[in-house]
Amino acid sequence: MEWTYDQYREHQSFNTLADLNEAVRQHLYFNASSLTKTAVTVLKTLSRYSCVVLGVSWLKVATLAKAIDKSEKTVRRALKLLDELNVINRIPTIRKQGGRGYDICVITTIDQSEMSRRVESETACESKNEKGIELKETLISKTKIIRKHDLNHTYVSESVPQPFTKLVRCFWDNAKTIEEYWRMALIANYKAYDTNALLDVAISAFKQMIGKLKSGAIRKKPIGYYYGVVNAKLDEMYYDELYDMEFGINATTRETNEYLARLTRKNVG
């Protein structure tokens, strides 16, 4: 049975693109320890195909596997994991000739009360762990303990691009800090841009943050400002891509204005 556009609309899970983007960010953040690398890539890809009907995509597994250059078996495992974590809800379809067809994937909304409970639980665990560390340090106070916050840039994970490490070390020569700034860029990159594109954005955003920091425009939590800039720049790239796909490089001013007006109406409901 072929589904119609109106039937897809019945499963729309978000009213605005901003709500969809924020839900994806929070799913990635709160499930970071459970998600595999492929599952993260699958979720990001699904989100990119969920903008016509917000939160809903209907890619075949073969199409999704080709898009992320993975086997169909690997993609099926990733979808199963996302479903089990309640990140997505899969709705099966039936082929005309019978038998199960493709799945409609609906990105779920965030249960804020559940997220609050998880944050409180994590905070309590961190507090308990900190007390344990303090006790351990007291018992072996005569032994020098090397912790990650004592390590310089030479201990940064190989997963962090060297140009990014080279830039951040000029201001904070600390492995943990460098890795945390790159992690924020990865979280913001829910639209799954490749490493080179993300690196350019991360470097530009970091330089902008340093400029604001030195001018006194920001005083607390510079990493939060940095995350916001990375996110805004990636969103701008994404909207530019949507525009190019719809009109190409020869768009007229009238077409541009109509496109922006339509996009604005869609994003506000």
Tab-separated table of C-alpha atoms in Angstrom:
chain	number	residue	atom	x	y	z
A	1	MET	CA	0.000	0.000	0.000
A	2	GLU	CA	1.420	3.357	-1.065
A	3	TRP	CA	1.248	6.001	1.625
A	4	THR	CA	0.041	9.492	0.768
A	5	TYR	CA	1.522	12.775	1.924
A	6	ASP	CA	-1.476	13.350	4.220
A	7	GLN	CA	-0.861	9.997	5.903
A	8	TYR	CA	2.755	10.972	6.577
A	9	ARG	CA	1.520	14.261	8.022
A	10	GLU	CA	-0.559	12.370	10.573
A	11	HIS	CA	2.685	11.235	12.213
A	12	GLN	CA	4.399	14.653	12.231
A	13	SER	CA	6.118	14.935	15.610
A	14	PHE	CA	7.270	18.569	15.599
A	15	ASN	CA	5.727	21.926	14.813
A	16	THR	CA	8.926	23.735	13.847
A	17	LEU	CA	12.317	22.873	12.412
A	18	ALA	CA	13.914	24.383	15.507
A	19	ASP	CA	12.027	21.911	17.718
A	20	LEU	CA	13.201	19.006	15.551
A	21	ASN	CA	16.812	20.173	15.661
A	22	GLU	CA	16.730	20.621	19.430
A	23	ALA	CA	15.251	17.148	19.948
A	24	VAL	CA	18.023	15.581	17.856
A	25	ARG	CA	20.651	17.460	19.884
A	26	GLN	CA	19.187	16.253	23.154
A	27	HIS	CA	18.822	12.658	21.947
A	28	LEU	CA	22.519	12.674	20.979
A	29	TYR	CA	23.535	14.241	24.279
A	30	PHE	CA	21.537	12.077	26.676
A	31	ASN	CA	22.180	8.821	24.786
A	32	ALA	CA	25.847	9.468	24.037
A	33	SER	CA	27.038	6.488	26.086
A	34	SER	CA	24.604	4.064	24.407
A	35	LEU	CA	24.737	5.121	20.764
A	36	THR	CA	27.192	3.582	18.329
A	37	LYS	CA	28.950	5.731	15.753
A	38	THR	CA	26.735	4.293	13.016
A	39	ALA	CA	23.570	4.939	15.041
A	40	VAL	CA	24.582	8.583	15.433
A	41	THR	CA	25.173	8.876	11.689
A	42	VAL	CA	21.837	7.206	10.918
A	43	LEU	CA	19.961	9.572	13.249
A	44	LYS	CA	21.638	12.631	11.741
A	45	THR	CA	20.812	11.410	8.248
A	46	LEU	CA	17.188	10.709	9.165
A	47	SER	CA	16.888	14.232	10.568
A	48	ARG	CA	18.070	15.688	7.257
A	49	TYR	CA	15.290	13.805	5.460
A	50	SER	CA	12.650	14.793	8.038
A	51	CYS	CA	12.183	18.433	7.058
A	52	VAL	CA	9.291	18.067	4.609
A	53	VAL	CA	7.090	16.428	7.224
A	54	LEU	CA	8.831	17.517	10.415
A	55	GLY	CA	10.214	14.498	12.264
A	56	VAL	CA	9.080	11.933	9.668
A	57	SER	CA	11.198	10.176	7.027
A	58	TRP	CA	10.440	7.204	4.813
A	59	LEU	CA	13.788	6.103	3.394
A	60	LYS	CA	14.239	2.465	2.431
A	61	VAL	CA	17.058	0.703	4.286
A	62	ALA	CA	18.951	0.250	1.011
A	63	THR	CA	18.737	3.981	0.285
A	64	LEU	CA	19.857	4.873	3.810
A	65	ALA	CA	22.737	2.371	3.646
A	66	LYS	CA	23.939	3.870	0.376
A	67	ALA	CA	23.679	7.404	1.760
A	68	ILE	CA	26.003	6.662	4.689
A	69	ASP	CA	28.160	4.048	2.911
A	70	LYS	CA	27.272	1.182	5.258
A	71	SER	CA	25.820	-2.289	4.732
A	72	GLU	CA	22.069	-2.797	5.035
A	73	LYS	CA	22.667	-5.179	7.942
A	74	THR	CA	24.628	-2.504	9.832
A	75	VAL	CA	21.920	0.081	9.192
A	76	ARG	CA	19.208	-2.287	10.428
A	77	ARG	CA	21.136	-2.786	13.692
A	78	ALA	CA	21.481	0.976	14.110
A	79	LEU	CA	17.751	1.527	13.501
A	80	LYS	CA	16.918	-1.210	16.002
A	81	LEU	CA	19.127	0.476	18.618
A	82	LEU	CA	17.559	3.892	18.015
A	83	ASP	CA	14.120	2.311	18.323
A	84	GLU	CA	15.031	0.551	21.590
A	85	LEU	CA	16.327	3.835	23.045
A	86	ASN	CA	13.041	5.521	22.018
A	87	VAL	CA	14.928	7.976	19.824
A	88	ILE	CA	12.802	6.962	16.848
A	89	ASN	CA	9.525	5.139	16.376
A	90	ARG	CA	9.365	2.795	13.389
A	91	ILE	CA	6.035	2.299	11.637
A	92	PRO	CA	6.038	-0.656	9.206
A	93	THR	CA	4.322	-0.499	5.830
A	94	ILE	CA	2.899	-3.337	3.737
A	95	ARG	CA	3.874	-3.990	0.122
A	96	LYS	CA	1.170	-4.150	-2.566
A	97	GLN	CA	1.983	-7.787	-3.188
A	98	GLY	CA	2.027	-8.513	0.521
A	99	GLY	CA	4.792	-8.726	3.089
A	100	ARG	CA	6.540	-6.014	5.091
A	101	GLY	CA	7.744	-2.970	3.202
A	102	TYR	CA	9.913	-0.043	4.282
A	103	ASP	CA	9.634	1.512	7.740
A	104	ILE	CA	8.463	5.045	8.346
A	105	CYS	CA	10.832	6.538	10.937
A	106	VAL	CA	9.447	9.151	13.315
A	107	ILE	CA	11.941	11.033	15.470
A	108	THR	CA	10.410	11.195	18.924
A	109	THR	CA	9.894	14.292	21.008
A	110	ILE	CA	11.830	14.775	24.231
A	111	ASP	CA	10.154	13.937	27.533
A	112	GLN	CA	11.465	16.848	29.588
A	113	SER	CA	10.460	15.296	32.921
A	114	GLU	CA	12.406	12.135	32.060
A	115	MET	CA	15.407	14.195	30.959
A	116	SER	CA	15.289	16.113	34.258
A	117	ARG	CA	15.293	12.853	36.227
A	118	ARG	CA	18.261	11.590	34.242
A	119	VAL	CA	20.199	14.815	34.805
A	120	GLU	CA	19.504	14.648	38.540
A	121	SER	CA	20.585	11.004	38.610
A	122	GLU	CA	23.789	11.760	36.721
A	123	THR	CA	24.529	14.699	39.023
A	124	ALA	CA	24.057	12.492	42.096
A	125	CYS	CA	26.397	9.857	40.639
A	126	GLU	CA	29.003	12.490	39.807
A	127	SER	CA	28.785	13.859	43.356
A	128	LYS	CA	29.222	10.365	44.787
A	129	ASN	CA	32.177	9.698	42.505
A	130	GLU	CA	33.797	12.983	43.472
A	131	LYS	CA	33.559	12.054	47.164
A	132	GLY	CA	35.135	8.705	46.380
A	133	ILE	CA	37.978	10.389	44.540
A	134	GLU	CA	38.558	12.805	47.431
A	135	LEU	CA	38.759	9.883	49.883
A	136	LYS	CA	41.157	8.018	47.607
A	137	GLU	CA	43.365	11.079	47.243
A	138	THR	CA	43.451	11.465	51.017
A	139	LEU	CA	44.547	7.851	51.483
A	140	ILE	CA	47.342	8.126	48.908
A	141	SER	CA	48.197	11.774	49.367
A	142	LYS	CA	51.905	11.022	49.207
A	143	THR	CA	51.581	9.550	45.720
A	144	LYS	CA	51.509	11.904	42.718
A	145	ILE	CA	48.370	11.268	40.630
A	146	ILE	CA	48.365	12.382	37.015
A	147	ARG	CA	44.836	13.342	35.952
A	148	LYS	CA	43.552	14.343	32.578
A	149	HIS	CA	43.282	18.003	33.508
A	150	ASP	CA	47.067	17.966	34.054
A	151	LEU	CA	47.847	16.725	30.526
A	152	ASN	CA	48.851	19.046	27.691
A	153	HIS	CA	47.940	18.936	23.993
A	154	THR	CA	50.269	16.016	23.265
A	155	TYR	CA	47.723	13.754	25.025
A	156	VAL	CA	44.738	14.840	22.926
A	157	SER	CA	42.818	11.987	21.282
A	158	GLU	CA	43.684	11.244	17.654
A	159	SER	CA	40.011	11.737	16.788
A	160	VAL	CA	40.462	15.513	17.223
A	161	PRO	CA	41.803	17.104	14.001
A	162	GLN	CA	45.338	18.455	14.372
A	163	PRO	CA	44.538	21.965	13.035
A	164	PHE	CA	41.861	22.334	15.729
A	165	THR	CA	44.228	21.143	18.469
A	166	LYS	CA	46.917	23.534	17.209
A	167	LEU	CA	44.518	26.489	17.452
A	168	VAL	CA	42.984	25.748	20.854
A	169	ARG	CA	46.356	24.934	22.493
A	170	CYS	CA	47.413	28.543	21.874
A	171	PHE	CA	44.849	29.550	24.505
A	172	TRP	CA	44.350	26.387	26.592
A	173	ASP	CA	47.156	23.846	26.389
A	174	ASN	CA	45.063	21.188	28.075
A	175	ALA	CA	44.008	17.860	26.545
A	176	LYS	CA	40.637	17.692	28.294
A	177	THR	CA	39.682	21.246	27.302
A	178	ILE	CA	40.669	20.747	23.662
A	179	GLU	CA	38.685	17.519	23.434
A	180	GLU	CA	35.646	19.146	25.086
A	181	TYR	CA	35.557	21.979	22.530
A	182	TRP	CA	35.713	19.460	19.682
A	183	ARG	CA	33.007	17.344	21.348
A	184	MET	CA	30.698	20.366	21.372
A	185	ALA	CA	31.257	20.756	17.633
A	186	LEU	CA	30.375	17.083	17.083
A	187	ILE	CA	27.165	17.456	19.110
A	188	ALA	CA	26.184	20.512	17.072
A	189	ASN	CA	26.874	18.600	13.846
A	190	TYR	CA	23.607	16.649	13.948
A	191	LYS	CA	23.178	17.320	10.209
A	192	ALA	CA	26.198	15.074	9.572
A	193	TYR	CA	28.563	17.326	7.646
A	194	ASP	CA	31.925	15.705	6.898
A	195	THR	CA	34.967	16.324	9.112
A	196	ASN	CA	36.564	18.902	6.818
A	197	ALA	CA	33.425	21.024	6.641
A	198	LEU	CA	32.907	20.762	10.397
A	199	LEU	CA	36.568	21.622	11.049
A	200	ASP	CA	36.290	24.877	9.081
A	201	VAL	CA	33.179	25.853	11.040
A	202	ALA	CA	34.711	24.868	14.412
A	203	ILE	CA	37.871	26.891	13.785
A	204	SER	CA	35.896	29.937	12.640
A	205	ALA	CA	33.564	29.701	15.659
A	206	PHE	CA	36.470	29.310	18.095
A	207	LYS	CA	38.208	32.396	16.700
A	208	GLN	CA	34.951	34.353	16.999
A	209	MET	CA	34.580	33.210	20.605
A	210	ILE	CA	38.148	34.251	21.464
A	211	GLY	CA	37.515	37.670	19.964
A	212	LYS	CA	34.402	38.134	22.094
A	213	LEU	CA	36.227	36.826	25.154
A	214	LYS	CA	39.109	39.247	24.770
A	215	SER	CA	36.751	42.176	24.177
A	216	GLY	CA	34.887	41.367	27.394
A	217	ALA	CA	31.618	40.653	25.564
A	218	ILE	CA	31.439	37.233	27.232
A	219	ARG	CA	32.727	36.503	30.712
A	220	LYS	CA	31.258	33.167	31.763
A	221	LYS	CA	31.111	29.771	30.042
A	222	PRO	CA	32.824	30.658	26.747
A	223	ILE	CA	32.280	27.085	25.577
A	224	GLY	CA	28.526	27.690	25.654
A	225	TYR	CA	28.949	30.735	23.414
A	226	TYR	CA	31.204	28.687	21.127
A	227	TYR	CA	28.597	25.912	20.845
A	228	GLY	CA	25.940	28.451	19.896
A	229	VAL	CA	28.130	29.925	17.145
A	230	VAL	CA	28.980	26.483	15.713
A	231	ASN	CA	25.311	25.546	15.708
A	232	ALA	CA	24.275	28.792	13.998
A	233	LYS	CA	26.933	28.433	11.296
A	234	LEU	CA	25.933	24.815	10.568
A	235	ASP	CA	22.264	25.810	10.369
A	236	GLU	CA	23.196	28.563	7.897
A	237	MET	CA	25.063	26.029	5.730
A	238	TYR	CA	22.076	23.694	5.885
A	239	TYR	CA	19.571	26.341	4.785
A	240	ASP	CA	21.898	27.376	1.965
A	241	GLU	CA	21.925	23.749	0.768
A	242	LEU	CA	18.120	23.553	0.881
A	243	TYR	CA	17.948	26.756	-1.136
A	244	ASP	CA	20.434	25.529	-3.743
A	245	MET	CA	18.564	22.227	-4.102
A	246	GLU	CA	15.315	24.075	-4.764
A	247	PHE	CA	16.512	26.900	-7.036
A	248	GLY	CA	20.158	26.380	-7.980
A	249	ILE	CA	22.587	29.240	-8.528
A	250	ASN	CA	20.397	31.135	-10.996
A	251	ALA	CA	17.614	32.038	-8.581
A	252	THR	CA	16.016	35.455	-9.017
A	253	THR	CA	15.449	37.913	-6.185
A	254	ARG	CA	11.721	37.179	-6.300
A	255	GLU	CA	12.339	33.431	-5.985
A	256	THR	CA	14.713	34.038	-3.091
A	257	ASN	CA	12.198	36.168	-1.204
A	258	GLU	CA	9.394	33.670	-1.820
A	259	TYR	CA	11.587	30.799	-0.623
A	260	LEU	CA	12.580	32.598	2.592
A	261	ALA	CA	8.978	33.556	3.294
A	262	ARG	CA	7.799	29.984	2.777
A	263	LEU	CA	10.596	28.604	4.975
A	264	THR	CA	9.719	31.081	7.708
A	265	ARG	CA	6.036	30.094	7.598
A	266	LYS	CA	6.983	26.409	7.798
A	267	ASN	CA	9.254	26.929	10.777
A	268	VAL	CA	6.623	28.778	12.794
A	269	GLY	CA	4.024	26.106	12.199
